[in-house]
Coordinates of C-alpha atoms in Angstrom, one line a residue:
Chain X
X1 CA 224.0 197.0 -66.4
X2 CA 224.0 194.5 -63.6
X3 CA 223.4 190.9 -64.4
X4 CA 223.6 188.3 -61.7
X5 CA 224.7 184.9 -62.9
X6 CA 224.9 181.6 -61.0
X7 CA 227.4 179.4 -62.8
X8 CA 227.1 175.7 -61.9
X9 CA 226.6 176.5 -58.3
X10 CA 226.3 173.6 -55.8
X11 CA 226.0 173.9 -52.0
X12 CA 226.5 170.9 -49.8
X13 CA 226.0 170.6 -46.1
X14 CA 227.6 167.9 -44.0
X15 CA 230.1 165.3 -45.0
X16 CA 230.2 161.6 -46.0
X17 CA 227.0 159.6 -46.1
X18 CA 225.0 162.2 -44.3
X19 CA 225.9 165.0 -46.7
X20 CA 222.9 166.9 -48.2
X21 CA 223.1 168.7 -51.5
X22 CA 220.9 171.7 -50.9
X23 CA 221.7 173.3 -54.3
X24 CA 222.7 171.0 -57.1
X25 CA 224.5 172.4 -60.1
X26 CA 222.4 175.5 -60.6
X27 CA 222.8 177.7 -63.7
X28 CA 220.6 180.8 -63.4
X29 CA 220.7 184.3 -64.9
X30 CA 219.0 187.4 -63.5
X31 CA 219.2 189.7 -66.5
X32 CA 219.8 193.4 -65.9
X33 CA 216.7 195.3 -64.8
X34 CA 214.5 192.2 -64.8
X35 CA 212.7 190.3 -62.0
X36 CA 213.3 186.6 -61.9
X37 CA 210.8 184.7 -59.7
X38 CA 212.2 181.6 -58.0
X39 CA 209.5 179.2 -56.9
X40 CA 209.6 175.8 -55.2
X41 CA 208.4 174.1 -52.1
X42 CA 210.0 174.3 -48.7
X43 CA 213.4 172.7 -48.7
X44 CA 213.9 172.9 -52.4
X45 CA 217.0 175.1 -51.9
X46 CA 215.7 178.5 -52.8
X47 CA 216.9 180.3 -49.7
X48 CA 220.2 178.5 -49.7
X49 CA 220.8 179.8 -53.2
X50 CA 220.0 183.3 -52.0
X51 CA 222.3 182.9 -49.0
X52 CA 225.1 181.8 -51.3
X53 CA 224.6 184.9 -53.4
X54 CA 225.0 187.3 -50.5
X55 CA 227.9 185.3 -49.0
X56 CA 226.1 183.9 -46.0
X57 CA 227.0 180.4 -47.1
X58 CA 230.0 179.4 -49.3
X59 CA 229.2 177.5 -52.5
X60 CA 230.8 174.1 -52.5
X61 CA 231.2 174.4 -56.3
X62 CA 230.7 176.9 -59.0
X63 CA 230.8 180.7 -59.2
X64 CA 228.4 183.6 -58.6
X65 CA 229.1 186.4 -61.0
X66 CA 227.9 190.0 -61.1
X67 CA 228.4 191.5 -64.6
X68 CA 230.9 188.7 -65.3
X69 CA 233.0 189.4 -62.1
X70 CA 233.0 187.0 -59.2
X71 CA 231.4 188.5 -56.1
X72 CA 233.7 189.7 -53.3
X73 CA 232.2 189.3 -49.9
X74 CA 235.0 190.8 -47.8
X75 CA 234.0 193.3 -45.1
X76 CA 234.2 197.0 -45.9
X77 CA 233.5 196.6 -49.6
X78 CA 230.4 198.0 -51.2
X79 CA 227.6 195.4 -51.4
X80 CA 226.2 195.4 -54.9
X81 CA 223.8 192.7 -53.7
X82 CA 221.3 193.4 -51.0
X83 CA 218.8 191.1 -49.4
X84 CA 215.4 191.8 -48.0
X85 CA 214.8 189.1 -45.3
X86 CA 211.7 187.1 -44.7
X87 CA 210.5 188.1 -41.2
X88 CA 210.3 191.9 -40.6
X89 CA 209.5 191.2 -36.9
X90 CA 212.9 189.8 -36.2
X91 CA 215.2 191.4 -38.9
X92 CA 215.3 194.9 -37.3
X93 CA 217.4 195.6 -34.2
X94 CA 214.7 196.3 -31.5
X95 CA 217.0 198.8 -29.7
X96 CA 217.8 201.0 -32.6
X97 CA 215.6 203.6 -34.2
X98 CA 214.4 202.9 -37.8
X99 CA 216.4 205.9 -38.9
X100 CA 219.7 204.6 -37.4
X101 CA 219.1 201.2 -38.8
X102 CA 218.8 202.6 -42.3
X103 CA 221.6 205.2 -41.8
X104 CA 224.1 202.5 -40.9
X105 CA 223.7 201.0 -44.3
X106 CA 224.1 204.3 -46.2
X107 CA 227.6 204.5 -47.7
X108 CA 229.9 207.3 -46.4
X109 CA 230.1 208.8 -49.8
X110 CA 226.4 209.4 -50.0
X111 CA 226.4 212.9 -48.4
X112 CA 224.1 213.9 -45.6
X113 CA 222.9 210.7 -44.0
X114 CA 219.8 212.2 -42.4
X115 CA 218.6 213.5 -45.8
X116 CA 219.3 210.2 -47.4
X117 CA 217.3 208.4 -44.7
X118 CA 214.4 210.7 -45.1
X119 CA 214.5 210.2 -48.9
X120 CA 214.6 206.4 -48.5
X121 CA 211.7 206.4 -46.1
X122 CA 209.6 208.5 -48.4
X123 CA 210.7 206.2 -51.3
X124 CA 209.1 203.2 -49.6
X125 CA 206.0 205.2 -48.7
X126 CA 206.7 206.0 -45.0
X127 CA 206.6 209.4 -43.3
X128 CA 210.2 210.8 -42.9
X129 CA 209.3 211.5 -39.2
X130 CA 209.2 207.8 -38.7
X131 CA 213.0 207.8 -38.5
X132 CA 212.8 208.3 -34.8
X133 CA 210.5 205.4 -34.2
X134 CA 211.6 202.0 -32.9
X135 CA 210.6 198.9 -34.8
X136 CA 208.3 197.9 -32.0
X137 CA 206.1 200.9 -32.8
X138 CA 205.6 199.8 -36.4
X139 CA 203.3 197.3 -38.0
X140 CA 204.5 194.3 -40.0
X141 CA 204.0 196.0 -43.3
X142 CA 205.7 199.2 -42.1
X143 CA 208.6 197.2 -40.8
X144 CA 209.0 195.4 -44.1
X145 CA 209.0 198.8 -45.8
X146 CA 211.9 199.8 -43.5
X147 CA 213.7 196.6 -44.4
X148 CA 213.3 197.4 -48.1
X149 CA 214.6 201.0 -47.4
X150 CA 217.5 199.4 -45.5
X151 CA 218.4 197.3 -48.5
X152 CA 218.1 200.2 -50.9
X153 CA 220.4 202.3 -48.6
X154 CA 223.4 200.2 -49.7
X155 CA 222.8 201.4 -53.3
X156 CA 222.6 197.9 -54.6
X157 CA 222.5 196.8 -58.3
X158 CA 220.7 193.6 -57.4
X159 CA 218.0 193.0 -54.7
X160 CA 217.3 189.5 -53.4
X161 CA 213.9 189.3 -51.9
X162 CA 213.5 186.1 -49.9
X163 CA 209.9 185.3 -49.1
X164 CA 209.4 189.0 -48.1
X165 CA 205.6 188.7 -47.9
X166 CA 205.1 185.4 -46.3
X167 CA 205.2 186.8 -42.7
X168 CA 202.6 189.5 -43.6
X169 CA 198.8 189.6 -43.6
X170 CA 197.3 189.0 -47.0
X171 CA 195.9 192.5 -47.1
X172 CA 199.4 194.0 -46.5
X173 CA 201.1 191.6 -48.9
X174 CA 199.5 193.3 -51.8
X175 CA 200.7 196.8 -50.9
X176 CA 204.2 195.5 -50.2
X177 CA 204.2 193.7 -53.6
X178 CA 203.0 196.9 -55.4
X179 CA 205.8 198.8 -53.7
X180 CA 208.4 196.3 -54.7
X181 CA 207.2 196.3 -58.3
X182 CA 207.1 200.0 -58.7
X183 CA 210.5 200.5 -57.0
X184 CA 212.1 197.9 -59.2
X185 CA 210.8 199.7 -62.3
X186 CA 211.6 203.1 -61.1
X187 CA 215.2 202.2 -60.0
X188 CA 215.7 199.7 -62.8
X189 CA 216.9 197.1 -60.3
X190 CA 217.6 193.5 -61.1
X191 CA 215.8 191.3 -58.7
X192 CA 215.7 187.7 -57.6
X193 CA 212.3 187.3 -56.0
X194 CA 211.9 184.1 -54.0
X195 CA 208.6 182.7 -52.9
X196 CA 206.8 179.4 -52.4
X197 CA 203.6 181.2 -53.5
X198 CA 203.1 181.0 -57.3
X199 CA 200.5 183.7 -57.3
X200 CA 202.9 186.2 -55.7
X201 CA 205.7 185.3 -58.1
X202 CA 203.4 185.6 -61.1
X203 CA 202.5 189.1 -60.0
X204 CA 206.0 190.6 -59.9
X205 CA 208.2 188.4 -62.2
X206 CA 209.4 188.8 -65.8
X207 CA 211.0 185.4 -65.7
X208 CA 210.2 182.4 -63.6
X209 CA 212.6 179.6 -62.4
X210 CA 211.1 176.5 -60.8
X211 CA 213.3 174.7 -58.2
X212 CA 212.8 171.2 -57.1
X213 CA 215.1 169.2 -54.8
X214 CA 218.0 171.6 -55.3
X215 CA 217.8 171.8 -59.1
X216 CA 216.3 174.3 -61.5
X217 CA 213.8 172.1 -63.4
X218 CA 212.3 174.9 -65.6
X219 CA 213.2 178.5 -66.4
X220 CA 211.5 180.8 -68.9
X221 CA 209.4 183.9 -69.5
X222 CA 206.6 184.1 -66.9
X223 CA 203.7 184.1 -69.4
X224 CA 205.1 181.2 -71.3
X225 CA 206.0 179.1 -68.3
X226 CA 202.6 179.6 -66.7
X227 CA 200.5 178.9 -69.8
X228 CA 202.6 176.1 -71.2
X229 CA 204.6 174.4 -68.5
X230 CA 207.1 171.8 -69.8
X231 CA 208.1 170.0 -66.6
X232 CA 205.7 167.8 -64.7
X233 CA 206.7 169.4 -61.4
X234 CA 205.8 172.9 -62.7
X235 CA 202.4 171.5 -63.8
X236 CA 202.0 170.0 -60.4
X237 CA 202.7 173.5 -58.8
X238 CA 200.3 175.2 -61.1
X239 CA 197.6 172.7 -60.5
X240 CA 198.1 173.0 -56.7
X241 CA 198.4 176.8 -56.6
X242 CA 194.9 178.2 -57.2
X243 CA 192.8 175.6 -55.5
X244 CA 192.5 174.8 -51.8
X245 CA 192.3 171.4 -50.2
X246 CA 193.8 169.6 -53.1
X247 CA 194.7 166.1 -52.0
X248 CA 198.1 165.4 -53.4
X249 CA 198.9 162.1 -55.1
X250 CA 202.1 163.6 -56.3
X251 CA 204.9 161.5 -57.7
X252 CA 207.3 164.2 -56.4
X253 CA 208.1 163.5 -52.8
X254 CA 209.2 166.6 -50.9
X255 CA 211.4 164.5 -48.7
X256 CA 215.0 164.8 -49.8
X257 CA 217.1 161.6 -49.8
X258 CA 220.7 162.0 -49.0
X259 CA 222.8 162.4 -52.1
Chain U
X1 CA 204.5 215.0 -29.8
X2 CA 204.0 212.2 -27.3
X3 CA 205.4 214.4 -24.5
X4 CA 202.8 217.1 -25.1
X5 CA 200.1 214.5 -25.4
X6 CA 201.0 212.9 -22.1
X7 CA 201.3 216.3 -20.3
X8 CA 197.9 217.5 -21.5
X9 CA 196.3 214.1 -20.7
X10 CA 198.2 213.7 -17.4
X11 CA 195.3 214.6 -15.2
X12 CA 192.9 212.3 -17.0
X13 CA 195.2 209.4 -17.5
X14 CA 197.2 209.6 -14.2
X15 CA 196.3 206.1 -13.1
X16 CA 196.9 204.6 -16.5
X17 CA 200.3 205.9 -17.4
X18 CA 202.6 202.9 -17.6
X19 CA 205.3 204.5 -15.5
X20 CA 202.8 205.5 -12.8
X21 CA 201.5 202.0 -12.7
X22 CA 205.0 200.6 -12.6
X23 CA 205.9 202.8 -9.6
X24 CA 202.7 201.9 -7.8
X25 CA 203.1 198.2 -8.4
X26 CA 206.7 198.2 -7.4
X27 CA 206.1 200.3 -4.2
X28 CA 203.2 198.0 -3.2
X29 CA 205.5 195.0 -3.6
X30 CA 208.2 196.7 -1.5
X31 CA 205.8 197.5 1.3
X32 CA 204.7 193.8 1.3
X33 CA 208.3 192.6 1.4
X34 CA 209.2 195.0 4.3
X35 CA 206.2 193.7 6.3
X36 CA 207.3 190.1 5.8
X37 CA 210.9 191.0 6.5
X38 CA 210.1 192.8 9.8
X39 CA 207.9 189.9 11.0
X40 CA 210.4 187.3 10.0
X41 CA 213.3 189.2 11.7
X42 CA 211.3 189.2 14.9
X43 CA 209.9 185.7 14.9
X44 CA 213.0 183.9 13.7
X45 CA 215.1 184.8 16.8
X46 CA 212.2 184.5 19.3
X47 CA 211.3 181.0 18.2
X48 CA 214.8 179.7 18.7
X49 CA 214.9 178.0 22.1
X50 CA 217.2 179.4 24.8
X51 CA 217.2 182.4 27.2
X52 CA 219.1 185.5 26.2
X53 CA 219.2 186.8 29.8
X54 CA 220.6 183.6 31.2
X55 CA 223.2 183.7 28.4
X56 CA 224.2 187.2 29.0
X57 CA 224.4 186.9 32.8
X58 CA 226.1 183.5 32.8
X59 CA 225.1 180.2 34.5
X60 CA 226.2 181.4 37.9
X61 CA 223.7 184.2 38.2
X62 CA 220.9 183.8 40.7
X63 CA 217.5 182.9 39.2
X64 CA 215.9 186.0 40.9
X65 CA 218.3 188.3 39.1
X66 CA 217.5 186.6 35.8
X67 CA 213.8 186.9 36.4
X68 CA 214.0 190.5 37.3
X69 CA 216.0 191.3 34.2
X70 CA 213.6 189.3 32.0
X71 CA 210.7 191.3 33.5
X72 CA 212.4 194.6 32.8
X73 CA 213.1 193.6 29.2
X74 CA 209.5 192.6 28.7
X75 CA 210.4 189.1 27.8
X76 CA 207.7 187.6 30.0
X77 CA 205.0 189.3 28.0
X78 CA 203.0 187.2 25.4
X79 CA 204.8 187.1 22.1
X80 CA 202.2 189.3 20.3
X81 CA 202.7 192.0 22.9
X82 CA 206.5 191.8 22.4
X83 CA 205.9 192.0 18.7
X84 CA 203.7 195.1 19.0
X85 CA 206.4 196.8 21.2
X86 CA 209.0 195.9 18.6
X87 CA 206.9 197.5 15.8
X88 CA 206.2 200.5 17.9
X89 CA 209.9 201.0 18.6
X90 CA 210.8 200.4 15.0
X91 CA 208.5 203.1 13.7
X92 CA 210.0 205.6 16.1
X93 CA 213.4 204.7 14.8
X94 CA 214.5 202.8 18.0
X95 CA 216.1 199.5 17.4
X96 CA 216.7 198.8 21.1
X97 CA 219.8 198.1 23.0
X98 CA 222.0 195.0 22.9
X99 CA 221.3 192.7 25.8
X100 CA 224.9 191.5 26.0
X101 CA 226.8 194.8 25.6
X102 CA 224.2 197.4 26.6
X103 CA 225.1 199.5 23.5
X104 CA 222.3 200.9 21.3
X105 CA 221.8 198.6 18.3
X106 CA 221.8 201.5 15.9
X107 CA 225.4 202.5 17.1
X108 CA 226.6 198.9 16.5
X109 CA 225.2 198.9 13.0
X110 CA 226.7 202.4 12.3
X111 CA 230.1 201.1 13.4
X112 CA 229.9 197.8 11.5
X113 CA 228.0 198.5 8.3
X114 CA 230.7 200.4 6.4
X115 CA 233.1 197.4 6.5
X116 CA 230.4 195.1 5.1
X117 CA 229.3 197.6 2.5
X118 CA 232.9 198.1 1.3
X119 CA 233.3 194.3 1.0
X120 CA 230.1 193.7 -0.9
X121 CA 230.4 196.7 -3.3
X122 CA 234.1 195.9 -4.0
X123 CA 233.3 192.3 -4.7
X124 CA 230.4 193.2 -7.0
X125 CA 232.5 195.6 -9.0
X126 CA 235.3 193.1 -9.3
X127 CA 232.8 190.3 -10.3
X128 CA 231.3 192.5 -13.0
X129 CA 234.7 193.7 -14.3
X130 CA 235.8 190.1 -14.6
X131 CA 232.6 188.6 -15.9
X132 CA 231.4 191.0 -18.6
X133 CA 234.6 191.1 -20.7
X134 CA 235.3 187.4 -20.1
X135 CA 231.8 186.4 -21.0
X136 CA 231.5 188.6 -24.1
X137 CA 235.0 187.6 -25.3
X138 CA 234.1 183.9 -24.9
X139 CA 230.8 184.5 -26.7
X140 CA 232.6 186.0 -29.6
X141 CA 235.3 183.4 -29.8
X142 CA 232.9 180.4 -29.5
X143 CA 230.1 181.8 -31.7
X144 CA 228.4 179.3 -34.0
X145 CA 230.2 176.3 -32.4
X146 CA 233.7 177.6 -33.0
X147 CA 236.7 176.6 -30.8
X148 CA 234.8 173.7 -29.1
X149 CA 237.8 173.0 -26.8
X150 CA 238.0 176.6 -25.5
X151 CA 234.3 176.4 -24.8
X152 CA 234.6 173.2 -22.9
X153 CA 237.4 174.4 -20.7
X154 CA 235.5 177.7 -20.1
X155 CA 232.2 176.0 -19.1
X156 CA 233.9 173.4 -17.0
X157 CA 236.1 175.9 -15.2
X158 CA 233.3 178.3 -14.5
X159 CA 230.9 175.6 -13.3
X160 CA 233.5 174.3 -10.8
X161 CA 234.2 177.9 -9.5
X162 CA 230.6 178.7 -9.3
X163 CA 229.9 175.5 -7.3
X164 CA 232.5 176.1 -4.6
X165 CA 230.8 177.7 -1.5
X166 CA 232.4 181.1 -0.8
X167 CA 233.6 180.1 2.7
X168 CA 235.5 177.1 1.3
X169 CA 237.0 179.3 -1.4
X170 CA 237.9 181.8 1.3
X171 CA 239.7 179.1 3.3
X172 CA 241.5 177.8 0.2
X173 CA 242.6 181.3 -0.8
X174 CA 243.9 182.0 2.8
X175 CA 245.8 178.7 2.7
X176 CA 247.5 179.3 -0.6
X177 CA 248.0 183.1 -0.7
X178 CA 248.3 184.0 3.0
X179 CA 249.7 181.0 4.8
X180 CA 251.9 179.4 2.1
X181 CA 252.9 182.4 -0.1
X182 CA 252.6 185.2 2.5
X183 CA 251.3 187.6 -0.2
X184 CA 248.3 188.9 1.7
X185 CA 247.3 189.1 5.4
X186 CA 245.6 186.0 6.8
X187 CA 242.7 188.0 8.4
X188 CA 241.6 191.4 9.6
X189 CA 240.9 194.7 7.9
X190 CA 243.7 197.2 7.5
X191 CA 245.8 198.0 4.5
X192 CA 244.6 197.7 0.9
X193 CA 246.1 194.2 0.6
X194 CA 243.9 192.9 3.4
X195 CA 240.9 193.5 1.0
X196 CA 242.2 191.3 -1.8
X197 CA 241.4 187.8 -0.4
X198 CA 237.9 188.5 1.1
X199 CA 236.9 190.4 -2.1
X200 CA 238.1 187.6 -4.3
X201 CA 236.4 184.9 -2.1
X202 CA 233.1 186.8 -2.6
X203 CA 233.6 187.7 -6.2
X204 CA 234.8 184.6 -7.9
X205 CA 231.7 182.5 -7.7
X206 CA 229.3 185.2 -8.9
X207 CA 231.8 186.2 -11.6
X208 CA 231.8 182.7 -13.0
X209 CA 228.0 182.5 -13.0
X210 CA 227.7 186.0 -14.6
X211 CA 230.4 185.2 -17.3
X212 CA 228.5 182.1 -18.3
X213 CA 225.2 183.9 -18.5
X214 CA 226.8 186.7 -20.4
X215 CA 228.3 184.3 -23.0
X216 CA 225.0 182.5 -23.5
X217 CA 223.1 185.7 -23.9
X218 CA 225.5 187.0 -26.5
X219 CA 225.4 183.7 -28.4
X220 CA 221.6 184.0 -28.5
X221 CA 221.7 187.5 -29.8
X222 CA 224.4 186.6 -32.4
X223 CA 221.9 184.2 -33.9
X224 CA 219.1 186.7 -34.3
X225 CA 217.9 187.9 -37.7
X226 CA 218.7 191.5 -36.9
X227 CA 222.4 190.6 -36.4
X228 CA 222.2 189.0 -39.8
X229 CA 220.9 192.3 -41.1
X230 CA 223.7 194.1 -39.4
X231 CA 226.2 191.8 -41.1
X232 CA 224.4 192.3 -44.4
X233 CA 225.3 196.0 -44.1
X234 CA 229.0 195.1 -44.0
X235 CA 229.5 196.9 -40.8
X236 CA 232.9 196.4 -39.2
X237 CA 232.9 193.6 -36.7
X238 CA 233.4 196.0 -33.8
X239 CA 230.2 197.9 -34.8
X240 CA 228.2 194.7 -35.1
X241 CA 229.2 193.6 -31.6
X242 CA 229.2 196.8 -29.7
X243 CA 226.2 198.6 -31.4
X244 CA 223.9 195.7 -32.1
X245 CA 224.9 192.7 -30.0
X246 CA 225.9 194.2 -26.7
X247 CA 222.9 196.3 -25.9
X248 CA 220.6 193.4 -26.6
X249 CA 222.7 190.9 -24.6
X250 CA 223.2 192.9 -21.4
X251 CA 219.5 193.0 -20.2
X252 CA 219.5 189.5 -18.7
X253 CA 223.0 190.0 -17.4
X254 CA 222.1 193.1 -15.5
X255 CA 219.0 191.3 -13.9
X256 CA 221.1 188.4 -12.8
X257 CA 224.0 190.6 -11.7
X258 CA 221.6 192.4 -9.4
X259 CA 220.3 189.2 -8.0
X260 CA 223.9 188.0 -7.5
X261 CA 224.6 191.3 -5.5
X262 CA 221.7 190.3 -3.2
X263 CA 223.3 186.9 -2.8
X264 CA 226.7 188.6 -2.2
X265 CA 225.2 190.5 0.8
X266 CA 224.4 187.1 2.3
X267 CA 227.8 185.8 1.3
X268 CA 229.5 188.5 3.4
X269 CA 228.2 186.8 6.5
X270 CA 230.3 183.7 5.9
X271 CA 233.3 185.3 4.4
X272 CA 233.6 187.9 7.2
X273 CA 233.7 185.1 9.7
X274 CA 236.6 183.4 7.8
X275 CA 238.6 186.6 7.7
X276 CA 237.5 188.0 11.1
X277 CA 236.3 191.0 9.1
X278 CA 234.8 193.6 11.6
X279 CA 231.5 193.9 9.7
X280 CA 227.8 193.1 10.3
X281 CA 228.4 189.5 9.2
X282 CA 230.6 188.6 12.2
X283 CA 228.2 190.6 14.4
X284 CA 225.2 188.6 13.4
X285 CA 226.8 185.3 14.0
X286 CA 228.0 186.2 17.5
X287 CA 224.6 187.8 18.4
X288 CA 222.6 184.8 17.3
X289 CA 224.8 182.5 19.5
X290 CA 224.2 184.9 22.4
X291 CA 220.4 185.2 21.6
X292 CA 220.8 188.9 21.7
X293 CA 217.3 189.6 20.4
X294 CA 217.5 193.3 19.6
X295 CA 220.9 193.1 17.9
X296 CA 219.8 190.1 15.7
X297 CA 216.6 191.8 14.7
X298 CA 218.4 195.0 13.9
X299 CA 221.1 193.4 11.8
X300 CA 218.7 191.1 10.0
X301 CA 216.6 194.1 9.1
X302 CA 219.7 195.8 7.7
X303 CA 220.6 192.8 5.6
X304 CA 217.0 192.3 4.4
X305 CA 216.7 196.0 3.5
X306 CA 219.9 195.8 1.6
X307 CA 218.6 192.9 -0.6
X308 CA 215.2 194.7 -1.1
X309 CA 217.0 197.9 -2.2
X310 CA 219.2 196.1 -4.6
X311 CA 216.2 194.4 -6.2
X312 CA 214.4 197.7 -6.4
X313 CA 217.4 199.3 -8.1
X314 CA 217.6 196.4 -10.6
X315 CA 213.9 196.8 -11.5
X316 CA 214.2 200.5 -12.0
X317 CA 217.4 200.2 -14.1
X318 CA 215.8 197.5 -16.2
X319 CA 212.7 199.6 -16.7
X320 CA 214.8 202.4 -18.0
X321 CA 216.9 200.3 -20.2
X322 CA 214.2 198.1 -21.5
X323 CA 210.8 199.8 -21.2
X324 CA 209.2 196.7 -22.6
X325 CA 209.7 195.0 -19.3
X326 CA 207.4 197.4 -17.5
X327 CA 204.7 197.1 -20.2
X328 CA 205.0 193.3 -20.4
X329 CA 204.2 193.0 -16.7
X330 CA 200.9 194.9 -17.0

């Protein structure tokens, strides 16, 4: 049981006439054990919403609840939410071995840390001997597996994956996505999966939310939303996704005006 | 596993191992620098107009005596012959004798070097001990644009301190702390308190530069994604700073600290003259004025060798701390 709920969350940056509302009154539920895909173009507020969930930015309004309880971001507490970051080339400390990086995130109550690190590495499909390697010796896909193991080490209830495949080769994207999907099923994790790529979101998600200019414009079961989109922007996204070189005469400007 | 591989393949890959290439490259550069240094030490003083023998014997000496002395010192030979003699003596470990005092140059250096070394090393240690904690603390306090007024006063104070030449700083320190307050001796080398002002005069400028660099390096590291990852693990702040930020922030600080030490060696020349410090710095000034060729050459060689050794040490330390720097270069 671990349901993540955004309750009328708004995030504003700046003050006065130059203020930007990055996230505008978002209600969103990630049901327990399900994957919610969050799609939208660059600047639509997807990452800001994720950062608010893990406490990297403070919501200007609204609450973020885990199983009905507001999240506590104070240091030292267990982090029931863990985030996998976008760029595996920069998210790992270059001066720390992969094993140490993962071990740091293992809670003290988890018993033997080395065993736990080995278990986590094998869980994400890496050789346990890799614990002694530095990130520089690993490929992008391997690094992202380490980043996933790092997130899992905190024994989270909910994983937030923020564009985790966008920095990887297309060939590696597939294997990482397969890993994420099988881990999610195996561990019964709730997951908020953020991407600008509709094909990627379609592959892993049970539910899909479409974000546009800071608002959730459509939310529903993946199949239904993809076959019968209700909102014009969702149709626009679907029409744009599979084809290349589409010239856009979109009525939806990506430029955000100050609100 | 890598160790056994490199041992078994050592014979075949001797020339390609990164550390071997690093050592070869670095030694080659050192040899080149030494050649330039030796030639420059010789040419610099010989190209300055004036006659060392006339200077040593005084204006009243007879021209015939001066000519005889010049002949015996070999100063009438063509410059390249003198240069070859200089090299020949150098390789046999003979730095010659001082024209003005008649003492062997190596004896003068042996007498004077310890005082200069003490000054430079003490100043370096003090500069690092001030700069690292100060820079890191300011970096932590002013991260992500916090405390803009503290940042402004830190940057403006350090830029002023770094801009004051050390001899001016030395005169100012003497005036305030020795002449006015009588806390420390005005000049000379004796008790421990006589070290305070010269060391401070040398250390303050480099410490200010180093603290600024240290702060900026830390700020850059604090913005990296892997620091965000470290925070995402809910590590205590001390662990985030000491385990993740510090090791990544000190590389550039060490490089520049080493270069500052090289500059400090040069700074001793000026500071020693302000404080009448009995080191190589006061020796070189008086010997240049007297055109004492062998002595100037010997002391310049010692100073140059000091700078080269410091740079070599910095390169080796960096290569050990950050192996990427050796690979990147090749």
